[in-house]
Amino acid sequence: MTEKQLSELLQDMTLTEKVEQLVQLNGDFYGGGDFLTGPAAAFHLTDNKAYRLGSILGSDGAARLTKLQDKFMKEQPHHIPALFMADVIHGYKTAFPVPIAMGAGFDPELARETAEAAAKEASAAGIHVTFSPMADLARDSRWGRCMESFGEDSFLNSCMTAATVKGFQGENCKDKGRVASCFKHFAAYGAVQSGRDYNVAELSEKTLFEDYLPSYEAAVDAGAEMAMTAFNTLDRIPCSMHKKLLRNVLRDKMGFEGVLISDYNAIGETIIHGAAEDSRDAAEKAINSGVDIDMMSDCYLDNLEELVTSGEVPESLIDEAVMRVLRLKNKLGLFEAPYKDASEEDEKRLCCCREHMELSRRAAEECIVMLKNNGILPLRAKKAAVIGSLCESRDIVGSWAIFADSSKTVTLRAALEELCPDVEFEFIPQDNPDEKALAAAKKSDAVILALGEDQLGTGESRSCTDISLPEEQKRLFEKIYGVNKNVIALLFGGRPLAIPELAEKAAAILELWLPGTAGCLAAADILSGKVSPSGRLSMSFPYCSGQLPISYSAFNTGRPKDNRVKEFIPFLSNYMDAPNIPLYPFGYGLSYTSFEYSPVALDSDTLTSDSRITASVRVKNTGDRTGKEVVQLYIRDVKGSVVRPLRELKGFKKITLSPGEEQTVSFEITEDMLRFYDINMNFTAEKGSFILYIGGDSTAESSAEFRLV
Ligand code: GLC
């Protein structure tokens, strides 16, 4: 349809119809059965009103959604098709590694590929929109949703977010195999105080704009068709009624023109937050703030029409919102093809197809991080005990694997048996270090411990105050270590855990994250030595929960711990019971080979607003195996009108080097990379000295200085 036809359609709609387009309920309302007595009663829905709403969430399946679409178009007076939305976060039927793992892959193209594959599967299942990527920066691993983030760094987060949007949407979301992307949660949901989910977020304006907003803007710039508001407050205003954030920042400053949906009942929750009097007040505040669709609350359904007829809300606000919804349906081609790509045949052909399973495996290979290796890996043991309840668990795929086909999940046991045929394994799927476990450990050359969190232990509303291993797993490790020092720890999970005891005593540690449907095959490939690990941490691993939130992009303070400023000042910025630095830093990861960096070379040490500096290093593979290295560029602004981080990631390149091979890696430095929010909140670069670092993680020491003049 043309824009004119859409406008004519809008003009022809009743106010009731318009409001219905702005309400989204989940599949519970469409299951038949106790329709009127179950959830529908809570929403005072007549028996067919639900079929006149603009969209639904959480339903899937070509057959089911095709039937539902027929019903929607029959009941809707203008036969407007519905939008079918769902959380396809890290895959649909084929699960890929969770986003924090994809961040550790430092490979945006890989993120695009996995999103593209997920879109093919989901669109064949009749889904039009995915509530992904989650672009929230995460620096506090007490928060369970670190799992869904791309980690602690704004630049990495932005690169991965943009690539994921492109993967879902392609050049045109109307195209076959594409879905519209709804980025979330706007804004700064990852900054919830104390890492407790749904809590308030208390950020300075500079921190919000400098660290947390860029990844959302990257989603907008990548063309994301939708955005979702966050549950948390900012400046003590619930995001779903934060007019300045939603209209001035998201729409005016970032130029977002797509559909803005609330999170699940988030408009209703402005009442519980204590910032809206009742559902009528909540509806008024949300529509005035520019929230187009009310997900799973009854505020818009019960109040918008009366707010307009009473003159308190201009109908133009409703029209603006409805027009965005109609435009999205049009962009997806639903007026001409209301079923879009729904096809039971394509579903069968695409879901968990060989190509996608191989991609799931390859993605995990890139994302798994080797944190420690005393040389025990690649595995040469002939007899190995594999102990831990997670070694046979299927719950290691990911916390948003709600659609994943768990029958296709490859467990760690199955992967080891398939890919390490020369090793005699004894599997003991328990965390209890009983006689059987100890006996198996005693007679083994090495012990593989499957530790950490399964997908039920991390994710939404899975915050915890203590991110160390569960007591039983700590006991398991100590007891097994007591009888066999050759312990290889495989860590599953969706967040950095505090593992000082493993770091001290384990022979090797591999962070598998929640690696997806075929991810354990990648783990086995790495254990066997077929693949050299190349993941690099997307989030710092703290020594303990007390260090949280933590990030490499820290500030010097006036009393830095590492260099006493004044002899007469004995007090420093430090802890009495822990170091300031993390156990394993952002960007860190080991390989089966080693790399050497030459000093950084600059083609100039003076930068102007319209020039560029080329910074280069030669990287050499000094080991005897081919390996991948993530060459990382960090920059420090030595002095600003406000304090500046000690370093910020400004570039990275993942390269492959064969033994002895050297490669020159160059980065172009331009003035716009140095911009920040100055003391007057102007986004600008300030003249002065800068230090740049290039190396294999955020502690890189090889540096060079330059000046912006
Ligand atoms: C959840 C999540 C959000 C998700 C939505 C729909 O509460 O916060 O990320 O997309 O509800 O399932």
XYZ file of C-alpha atoms and ligand atoms in Angstrom:
721
model
C 0.000 0.000 0.000
C 1.086 3.572 -0.585
C 1.431 6.128 2.191
C -1.726 7.761 0.814
C -3.670 4.519 1.002
C -2.476 4.034 4.574
C -3.667 7.526 5.456
C -7.027 6.847 3.869
C -7.294 3.593 5.811
C -6.483 5.442 9.023
C -9.098 8.090 8.307
C -11.693 5.405 7.712
C -11.010 3.613 11.006
C -13.123 4.183 14.080
C -11.437 5.351 17.280
C -12.173 1.920 18.745
C -10.320 0.244 15.894
C -7.399 2.617 16.262
C -6.995 1.853 19.959
C -7.192 -1.881 19.257
C -4.198 -1.551 16.935
C -2.189 -0.268 19.911
C -2.749 -3.261 22.171
C -0.768 -6.509 22.227
C -1.656 -9.644 24.144
C 0.114 -12.966 24.317
C -0.902 -16.317 22.935
C -2.761 -17.279 26.134
C -5.677 -15.237 24.861
C -5.933 -17.163 21.631
C -5.804 -20.708 22.752
C -9.576 -21.197 22.783
C -10.517 -23.239 25.803
C -11.189 -21.030 28.796
C -10.855 -17.918 26.657
C -13.461 -15.854 28.411
C -12.921 -17.150 31.948
C -9.133 -17.237 31.835
C -6.790 -14.367 31.061
C -9.348 -12.692 28.823
C -11.658 -12.050 31.766
C -8.899 -10.027 33.405
C -8.918 -7.804 30.356
C -12.725 -7.570 30.139
C -12.466 -8.779 26.554
C -15.598 -9.690 24.667
C -15.355 -13.013 22.915
C -13.925 -11.634 19.684
C -12.375 -8.314 20.616
C -9.001 -10.019 21.116
C -9.083 -10.851 17.397
C -9.326 -7.197 16.513
C -6.109 -6.215 18.258
C -3.116 -5.068 16.253
C -0.586 -7.680 17.271
C 0.156 -10.636 19.506
C 3.320 -11.942 21.095
C 4.727 -15.317 21.866
C 2.807 -17.518 19.439
C 4.564 -19.418 16.669
C 4.070 -22.067 14.029
C 3.054 -21.604 10.405
C -0.171 -23.588 10.735
C -1.255 -21.874 13.950
C -0.386 -18.333 12.858
C -1.971 -18.746 9.434
C -5.242 -19.746 11.095
C -4.926 -16.915 13.576
C -4.316 -14.417 10.784
C -7.463 -15.578 9.020
C -9.416 -14.996 12.219
C -7.875 -11.575 12.795
C -8.603 -10.417 9.281
C -12.139 -11.740 9.422
C -12.880 -9.990 12.728
C -11.055 -6.739 12.081
C -13.576 -4.382 10.400
C -11.010 -3.230 7.800
C -9.446 -6.711 7.607
C -6.142 -5.282 8.829
C -3.663 -8.153 9.340
C -2.091 -8.683 12.749
C 1.600 -8.551 13.555
C 3.036 -11.703 15.107
C 5.939 -10.934 17.417
C 8.163 -13.231 19.514
C 11.403 -13.445 21.469
C 13.745 -14.968 18.939
C 16.777 -13.818 20.899
C 19.528 -16.292 20.050
C 17.843 -18.508 17.504
C 14.421 -19.970 16.888
C 14.432 -23.802 16.686
C 18.211 -23.872 16.255
C 19.671 -22.089 19.267
C 22.911 -20.179 18.819
C 25.204 -19.112 21.668
C 23.606 -16.557 23.976
C 24.414 -12.918 23.187
C 27.069 -12.541 25.900
C 28.852 -15.404 24.156
C 28.389 -13.810 20.743
C 29.968 -10.687 22.215
C 32.932 -12.838 23.235
C 33.240 -13.954 19.639
C 34.214 -10.381 18.680
C 32.814 -11.207 15.253
C 29.931 -8.965 14.115
C 29.656 -10.810 10.801
C 29.075 -14.044 12.702
C 26.378 -12.309 14.764
C 24.754 -11.176 11.528
C 24.865 -14.718 10.155
C 23.258 -16.272 13.225
C 20.533 -13.607 13.282
C 19.915 -14.227 9.585
C 19.528 -17.953 10.167
C 17.208 -17.321 13.111
C 15.101 -15.029 10.931
C 14.777 -17.679 8.217
C 13.459 -20.201 10.716
C 11.220 -17.767 12.572
C 9.689 -16.230 9.452
C 8.897 -19.681 8.071
C 7.068 -20.237 11.352
C 4.944 -17.183 10.649
C 6.721 -14.737 12.965
C 7.017 -11.140 11.647
C 8.954 -9.365 14.433
C 11.557 -10.477 16.953
C 12.150 -8.711 20.258
C 15.880 -8.706 19.668
C 18.697 -7.598 19.966
C 18.868 -6.628 23.600
C 21.234 -3.691 23.347
C 21.547 -3.079 27.071
C 25.089 -2.538 28.341
C 25.833 -4.851 31.280
C 28.574 -4.295 33.871
C 27.081 -6.096 36.855
C 26.915 -9.861 36.615
C 24.549 -10.049 39.562
C 21.975 -9.162 36.883
C 20.701 -12.338 35.266
C 20.156 -10.705 31.910
C 23.872 -10.220 31.291
C 23.218 -13.425 29.372
C 21.222 -11.466 26.795
C 23.683 -8.578 26.526
C 26.783 -8.252 24.383
C 28.715 -7.314 27.535
C 30.304 -4.339 29.223
C 31.741 -2.330 26.393
C 29.800 0.308 24.518
C 31.728 -0.021 21.247
C 31.529 -3.834 21.115
C 27.872 -3.650 22.125
C 27.162 -1.205 19.297
C 28.948 -3.306 16.683
C 27.161 -6.512 17.708
C 23.771 -4.807 18.024
C 23.961 -3.271 14.557
C 25.105 -6.543 12.986
C 22.262 -8.438 14.646
C 19.643 -5.973 13.406
C 21.047 -6.328 9.885
C 20.956 -10.099 10.207
C 17.285 -10.126 11.110
C 16.089 -7.488 8.654
C 18.511 -7.703 5.744
C 18.065 -4.840 3.313
C 14.261 -5.108 3.518
C 12.288 -6.899 6.199
C 9.589 -7.635 3.611
C 11.979 -10.030 1.885
C 11.512 -13.743 2.355
C 13.354 -15.059 5.369
C 13.520 -11.694 7.114
C 11.821 -10.392 10.239
C 11.617 -6.910 11.693
C 13.941 -6.281 14.605
C 12.744 -4.712 17.863
C 15.751 -3.580 19.857
C 15.446 -3.279 23.622
C 15.230 -2.187 26.426
C 15.201 1.548 26.136
C 16.936 2.576 28.167
C 19.818 1.412 30.400
C 18.013 -1.640 31.798
C 21.459 -3.169 32.378
C 22.228 -0.480 34.940
C 19.597 -1.627 37.447
C 20.855 -0.796 40.909
C 22.625 -3.664 42.744
C 22.116 -5.854 39.712
C 18.584 -6.576 40.882
C 16.220 -7.032 37.979
C 13.518 -4.387 37.417
C 15.200 -2.095 39.986
C 15.776 1.618 39.478
C 18.726 2.742 37.383
C 20.600 5.721 38.788
C 23.013 7.126 36.197
C 24.568 10.495 35.557
C 23.486 12.040 32.281
C 27.043 11.689 30.961
C 27.229 8.005 31.831
C 23.829 7.413 30.246
C 24.722 9.236 27.044
C 28.310 8.107 26.809
C 28.129 4.450 27.828
C 24.552 3.223 27.668
C 22.818 4.984 24.770
C 25.255 4.382 21.869
C 24.192 0.761 21.300
C 20.538 1.744 20.995
C 21.539 4.442 18.545
C 23.496 1.810 16.632
C 20.265 -0.191 16.350
C 18.406 2.871 15.071
C 21.176 3.605 12.574
C 21.054 -0.029 11.448
C 17.388 0.514 10.604
C 15.652 -1.401 13.400
C 11.929 -1.153 12.791
C 10.874 -1.328 16.435
C 12.082 -0.432 19.921
C 10.937 -1.581 23.337
C 10.819 0.448 26.531
C 12.582 -0.760 29.656
C 11.030 -1.725 32.985
C 13.411 0.424 35.015
C 13.254 4.084 35.887
C 15.753 6.716 34.784
C 15.864 9.938 36.798
C 13.199 8.168 38.850
C 10.800 8.199 35.879
C 9.589 4.816 34.584
C 10.929 4.524 31.025
C 7.456 3.797 29.611
C 6.322 7.273 30.619
C 9.628 9.098 30.220
C 8.689 11.705 27.640
C 12.129 13.334 27.469
C 13.815 9.965 26.957
C 11.319 8.640 24.417
C 10.423 11.723 22.423
C 13.456 13.995 22.784
C 16.219 11.375 22.831
C 14.911 8.315 20.959
C 12.830 10.101 18.356
C 14.278 13.598 17.998
C 17.964 13.065 18.803
C 18.423 9.534 17.469
C 15.874 9.915 14.664
C 13.957 6.727 15.431
C 10.774 6.606 13.345
C 9.665 3.048 14.031
C 7.134 1.516 16.375
C 7.779 1.841 20.107
C 6.288 -0.929 22.221
C 6.255 -1.166 26.002
C 7.761 -4.150 27.730
C 5.383 -6.682 29.224
C 2.813 -4.753 31.321
C 5.374 -1.980 31.769
C 2.717 0.689 31.261
C 0.547 -0.933 33.943
C 3.594 -1.062 36.193
C 4.013 2.710 36.191
C 1.179 2.553 38.733
C 3.101 0.077 40.885
C 6.228 2.204 40.572
C 4.083 4.929 42.118
C 4.350 7.340 39.204
C 0.828 6.930 37.800
C -2.410 7.280 39.761
C -4.306 4.510 37.969
C -4.556 2.824 34.588
C -6.120 5.908 33.029
C -3.246 8.083 34.254
C -0.757 5.434 33.124
C -2.305 5.325 29.659
C -2.250 9.105 29.327
C 1.383 9.386 30.425
C 2.490 6.578 28.116
C 0.738 7.816 24.975
C 1.949 11.343 25.656
C 5.473 9.923 25.951
C 5.150 8.264 22.553
C 4.671 4.587 23.439
C 2.753 3.199 20.458
C 1.825 -0.312 21.631
C 0.809 -1.376 25.132
C 2.113 -4.920 25.629
C 0.064 -6.992 28.033
C -1.501 -4.275 30.141
C -5.110 -3.104 29.938
C -4.276 0.596 30.206
C -4.684 1.513 26.539
C -7.548 -0.930 26.026
C -9.581 0.485 28.909
C -8.742 4.171 28.715
C -7.415 5.558 25.440
C -10.783 5.910 23.770
C -12.262 7.823 26.696
C -9.138 9.962 27.042
C -9.674 11.060 23.439
C -13.438 11.573 23.644
C -12.942 13.583 26.845
C -10.471 15.787 24.997
C -7.586 15.007 27.379
C -5.584 13.261 24.684
C -5.679 14.606 21.136
C -6.720 11.990 18.587
C -3.679 13.067 16.609
C -1.489 11.234 19.151
C -3.452 8.058 18.544
C -3.266 8.585 14.782
C 0.513 9.073 14.963
C 0.901 5.775 16.834
C -1.527 3.834 14.643
C 0.144 5.150 11.501
C 3.481 3.781 12.678
C 1.883 0.391 13.290
C 0.205 0.403 9.866
C 3.478 1.456 8.234
C 5.298 -1.469 9.867
C 2.633 -3.896 8.628
C 3.027 -2.356 5.207
C 6.832 -2.557 5.311
C 6.470 -6.264 6.052
C 4.120 -6.564 3.066
C 1.291 -7.908 5.231
C -1.469 -6.073 3.429
C -0.601 -7.936 0.250
C 0.733 -11.105 1.894
C -0.718 -11.417 5.401
C 0.918 -14.791 6.030
C 4.321 -13.449 4.808
C 6.707 -16.456 4.882
C 4.566 -18.841 6.959
C 5.067 -22.283 5.451
C 4.936 -25.634 7.182
C 7.113 -27.044 4.432
C 9.797 -24.379 4.912
C 9.557 -24.810 8.662
C 10.407 -28.483 8.319
C 13.170 -27.782 5.824
C 14.857 -24.934 7.715
C 14.453 -25.576 11.433
C 17.582 -27.263 12.791
C 18.753 -27.955 9.248
C 22.323 -29.133 8.814
C 23.490 -25.675 7.759
C 22.048 -24.034 10.870
C 23.354 -26.755 13.185
C 26.823 -26.270 11.703
C 26.472 -22.531 12.177
C 25.472 -23.107 15.809
C 28.641 -25.186 16.238
C 30.869 -22.719 14.414
C 29.474 -19.797 16.402
C 30.247 -21.581 19.665
C 33.777 -22.312 18.462
C 34.310 -18.564 18.050
C 32.710 -17.650 21.397
C 34.193 -20.157 23.845
C 36.915 -18.493 25.952
C 39.887 -20.366 27.349
C 40.642 -18.656 30.655
C 43.428 -20.934 31.839
C 45.552 -23.760 30.481
C 48.655 -25.154 32.158
C 49.292 -27.258 29.066
C 46.813 -29.998 29.851
C 44.811 -28.952 26.794
C 44.468 -30.097 24.064
C 43.403 -33.233 25.911
C 45.920 -36.076 25.719
C 44.426 -38.106 28.557
C 43.439 -41.650 27.700
C 41.050 -41.997 30.636
C 38.937 -39.082 31.777
C 36.139 -38.792 34.309
C 33.477 -36.269 33.359
C 31.659 -35.147 36.486
C 28.861 -32.651 37.142
C 25.098 -32.588 36.638
C 25.565 -30.326 33.617
C 27.515 -32.950 31.684
C 24.315 -34.621 30.484
C 21.953 -31.649 30.784
C 19.990 -30.310 27.848
C 19.383 -27.070 29.738
C 22.616 -25.593 28.464
C 21.251 -23.994 25.320
C 20.218 -20.554 26.518
C 17.620 -18.829 28.667
C 15.585 -17.556 25.726
C 15.598 -20.907 23.967
C 11.825 -21.012 24.448
C 11.236 -22.261 20.907
C 14.395 -24.349 20.574
C 14.049 -27.996 19.637
C 15.633 -29.552 22.726
C 15.582 -32.988 21.089
C 18.343 -31.674 18.832
C 20.487 -30.331 21.670
C 23.872 -31.990 21.767
C 24.844 -32.599 25.382
C 28.437 -32.385 26.562
C 28.452 -36.152 27.000
C 27.210 -36.806 23.476
C 29.751 -34.371 22.032
C 32.694 -35.892 23.896
C 31.701 -39.430 22.959
C 31.353 -38.404 19.308
C 34.445 -36.265 18.935
C 36.961 -37.718 21.387
C 36.817 -41.406 20.469
C 40.356 -42.072 21.724
C 39.485 -41.123 25.270
C 37.890 -43.590 27.666
C 35.294 -41.466 29.480
C 33.404 -42.219 32.611
C 30.406 -39.897 32.984
C 29.036 -39.087 36.429
C 26.200 -36.569 35.993
C 26.117 -35.350 39.598
C 27.546 -32.515 41.671
C 27.859 -34.677 44.780
C 31.497 -35.763 45.237
C 30.582 -39.170 46.588
C 32.758 -42.290 46.618
C 31.795 -43.124 43.034
C 32.891 -39.710 41.777
C 36.134 -39.770 43.750
C 36.926 -43.296 42.625
C 36.421 -42.294 38.990
C 38.629 -39.245 39.478
C 41.375 -41.260 41.150
C 41.749 -43.674 38.271
C 41.579 -41.011 35.537
C 44.432 -39.161 33.835
C 42.300 -36.020 33.917
C 38.936 -34.948 35.270
C 36.528 -32.740 33.342
C 34.135 -30.899 35.657
C 30.942 -29.452 34.147
C 30.234 -26.451 36.380
C 28.359 -23.140 36.433
C 24.735 -22.293 35.630
C 22.195 -23.946 33.418
C 19.710 -21.879 31.424
C 17.239 -21.853 34.287
C 19.815 -20.249 36.564
C 20.341 -17.116 34.515
C 18.259 -14.681 32.515
C 15.253 -12.512 33.362
C 14.540 -12.193 37.069
C 17.565 -14.411 37.815
C 19.595 -11.789 39.723
C 21.790 -13.032 42.541
C 23.837 -11.393 45.262
C 26.631 -13.947 45.093
C 28.087 -14.852 41.707
C 30.465 -17.468 43.041
C 29.933 -21.132 42.213
C 27.198 -22.909 44.148
C 28.544 -24.397 47.392
C 28.021 -27.941 46.124
C 30.091 -27.243 43.014
C 32.845 -25.663 45.106
C 32.870 -28.784 47.284
C 32.902 -30.998 44.216
C 35.904 -29.154 42.838
C 37.862 -29.245 46.110
C 37.183 -32.960 46.706
C 38.042 -33.962 43.146
C 41.116 -31.742 43.156
C 42.103 -33.491 46.360
C 42.440 -36.787 44.505
C 43.442 -35.598 41.035
C 45.187 -32.307 40.290
C 44.425 -32.524 36.557
C 41.064 -30.827 36.687
C 39.647 -29.190 33.568
C 36.757 -26.895 34.474
C 34.084 -26.340 31.819
C 31.933 -23.380 32.843
C 28.385 -23.099 31.557
C 26.404 -19.947 32.230
C 25.114 -16.593 31.081
C 27.291 -14.287 33.151
C 30.814 -13.920 34.563
C 31.074 -15.976 37.755
C 33.527 -15.458 40.614
C 35.865 -18.443 40.294
C 39.072 -17.637 42.230
C 39.400 -21.220 43.420
C 39.337 -22.518 39.859
C 41.764 -19.856 38.728
C 44.178 -20.866 41.464
C 44.027 -24.643 41.192
C 42.358 -25.892 38.009
C 44.654 -27.075 35.246
C 42.423 -25.475 32.648
C 39.226 -23.437 32.463
C 36.974 -23.086 29.419
C 34.053 -20.650 29.511
C 31.401 -22.298 27.354
C 28.630 -19.812 28.212
C 25.261 -21.280 27.136
C 26.568 -22.429 23.798
C 23.462 -23.304 21.833
C 22.010 -26.418 20.233
C 25.320 -27.659 18.812
C 27.619 -25.692 21.094
C 28.953 -28.685 23.009
C 30.354 -30.060 19.760
C 32.463 -26.919 19.647
C 33.548 -27.504 23.231
C 34.640 -31.021 22.314
C 36.432 -29.742 19.210
C 38.390 -27.361 21.430
C 39.110 -29.966 24.117
C 40.373 -32.385 21.473
C 42.564 -29.709 19.909
C 40.776 -29.745 16.535
C 39.905 -26.098 17.111
C 42.013 -23.516 18.877
C 39.899 -21.340 21.190
C 39.543 -17.720 20.085
C 36.821 -16.182 22.260
C 37.711 -13.073 24.254
C 35.768 -11.936 27.333
C 32.888 -9.582 26.600
C 32.575 -8.960 30.341
C 35.222 -8.801 33.061
C 35.341 -11.751 35.456
C 35.521 -10.305 38.987
C 37.272 -11.960 41.926
C 34.092 -11.623 43.927
C 30.626 -10.121 43.893
C 31.886 -7.228 45.986
C 33.773 -5.817 43.029
C 30.543 -5.367 41.037
C 29.748 -3.446 38.934
C 33.139 -3.627 37.277
C 34.505 -2.595 33.916
C 37.918 -2.139 32.332
C 36.727 1.298 31.258
C 37.313 2.676 34.741
C 38.489 6.059 35.977
C 41.759 7.040 37.619
C 40.148 8.724 40.657
C 42.190 11.238 42.657
C 43.864 8.464 44.635
C 44.657 5.651 42.229
C 45.663 2.469 43.982
C 48.509 1.668 41.648
C 50.526 4.825 41.926
C 50.550 6.751 45.186
C 50.201 10.401 44.274
C 51.378 12.072 47.448
C 53.571 10.451 50.052
C 51.663 12.230 52.812
C 48.373 10.707 51.662
C 48.358 7.067 52.802
C 44.760 6.427 51.797
C 44.105 5.082 48.295
C 41.168 3.990 46.195
C 41.322 0.282 47.012
C 39.621 -2.547 48.883
C 41.141 -4.089 51.978
C 39.949 -7.555 50.947
C 40.232 -7.677 47.157
C 42.191 -6.111 44.317
C 40.655 -3.403 42.146
C 41.284 -5.300 38.957
C 39.151 -8.267 37.868
C 40.304 -11.878 37.921
C 40.133 -11.961 34.119
C 39.837 -8.692 32.185
C 37.582 -7.654 29.341
C 38.968 -8.781 25.982
C 41.020 -11.597 27.550
C 41.216 -15.142 26.254
C 43.868 -17.790 25.586
C 44.680 -19.747 22.460
C 46.564 -22.955 21.735
C 49.213 -20.794 20.205
C 50.784 -17.499 21.255
C 51.066 -14.082 19.707
C 53.686 -11.375 19.830
C 53.047 -7.685 19.184
C 55.527 -5.222 17.813
C 55.546 -1.717 19.305
C 52.766 0.501 18.020
C 53.773 2.622 15.029
C 51.963 5.859 14.126
C 52.323 7.572 10.769
C 51.866 10.855 12.626
C 51.577 11.934 16.252
C 49.373 14.906 15.454
C 45.694 14.675 14.599
C 43.410 17.457 13.415
C 39.649 17.469 12.978
C 40.035 16.615 9.293
C 43.083 14.365 9.280
C 43.629 10.758 10.325
C 46.412 8.820 11.988
C 47.205 5.255 11.036
C 48.257 3.141 14.009
C 49.872 -0.178 13.147
C 51.309 -3.191 14.850
C 52.850 -6.363 13.520
C 51.327 -9.419 15.105
C 53.223 -12.696 14.944
C 52.067 -16.224 15.719
C 54.948 -17.432 17.860
C 53.468 -20.841 18.533
C 53.228 -24.082 16.583
C 49.530 -23.981 15.757
C 47.261 -21.834 13.659
C 45.215 -19.545 15.862
C 42.914 -16.542 15.871
C 43.763 -13.352 17.729
C 41.468 -10.418 18.470
C 43.671 -7.375 18.025
C 42.159 -4.635 20.145
C 42.618 -0.857 19.992
C 42.060 1.222 23.132
C 42.403 4.973 23.479
C 42.839 7.137 26.566
C 42.020 10.835 26.623
C 44.579 11.962 29.189
C 42.754 15.068 30.308
C 39.269 16.371 29.545
C 36.907 19.055 30.794
C 35.441 16.118 32.717
C 37.229 12.939 33.850
C 37.794 10.395 31.107
C 38.118 6.620 31.308
C 41.600 5.119 31.550
C 40.908 3.426 28.249
C 38.063 2.808 25.845
C 37.797 0.170 23.136
C 37.799 1.938 19.778
C 38.448 -0.923 17.381
C 39.115 -4.643 17.057
C 40.069 -7.068 14.330
C 39.928 -10.855 14.584
C 42.734 -12.312 12.508
C 43.973 -15.817 11.764
C 47.702 -16.535 11.749
C 49.466 -19.779 10.906
C 52.581 -20.721 12.900
C 55.319 -18.131 12.380
C 53.099 -15.930 10.255
C 53.212 -12.163 10.822
C 50.524 -9.692 9.844
C 50.379 -5.921 10.028
C 47.152 -4.757 11.631
C 46.258 -1.094 11.213
C 43.592 1.150 12.662
C 42.584 4.572 11.365
C 42.266 7.149 14.160
C 39.970 10.072 13.436
C 38.748 12.951 15.536
C 35.188 11.674 15.757
C 36.455 8.608 17.664
C 37.586 10.956 20.438
C 34.272 12.724 20.989
C 32.528 12.599 24.358
C 30.048 14.660 26.369
C 32.024 17.580 27.748
C 31.300 19.589 30.862
C 28.435 21.334 29.079
C 27.064 18.087 27.578
C 28.325 19.023 24.126
C 29.372 15.933 22.177
C 32.814 16.997 21.107
C 36.520 16.114 21.035
C 38.868 18.283 23.055
C 42.385 19.113 21.966
C 45.181 17.557 24.010
C 47.140 14.365 24.615
C 45.940 10.861 23.925
C 47.489 7.464 24.483
C 46.520 4.531 22.361
C 47.082 0.889 23.227
C 46.972 -2.076 20.895
C 47.057 -5.637 22.175
C 45.227 -8.848 22.911
C 43.045 -7.614 25.771
C 42.109 -4.524 27.780
C 45.387 -4.604 29.729
C 47.427 -4.140 26.532
C 50.622 -2.224 27.280
C 52.029 -1.564 23.840
C 51.193 2.102 23.399
C 51.869 5.312 21.535
C 50.980 8.923 22.183
C 49.446 11.510 19.885
C 47.893 14.949 20.207
C 44.680 16.365 18.856
C 45.431 19.952 17.810
C 9.886 -9.825 28.920
C 11.213 -9.175 28.602
C 11.341 -8.692 27.189
C 10.538 -9.603 26.279
C 9.084 -9.399 26.618
C 8.167 -10.272 25.766
O 9.475 -9.459 30.206
O 11.644 -8.127 29.459
O 12.735 -8.671 26.879
O 10.786 -9.269 24.919
O 8.821 -9.632 28.003
O 8.382 -11.618 26.067
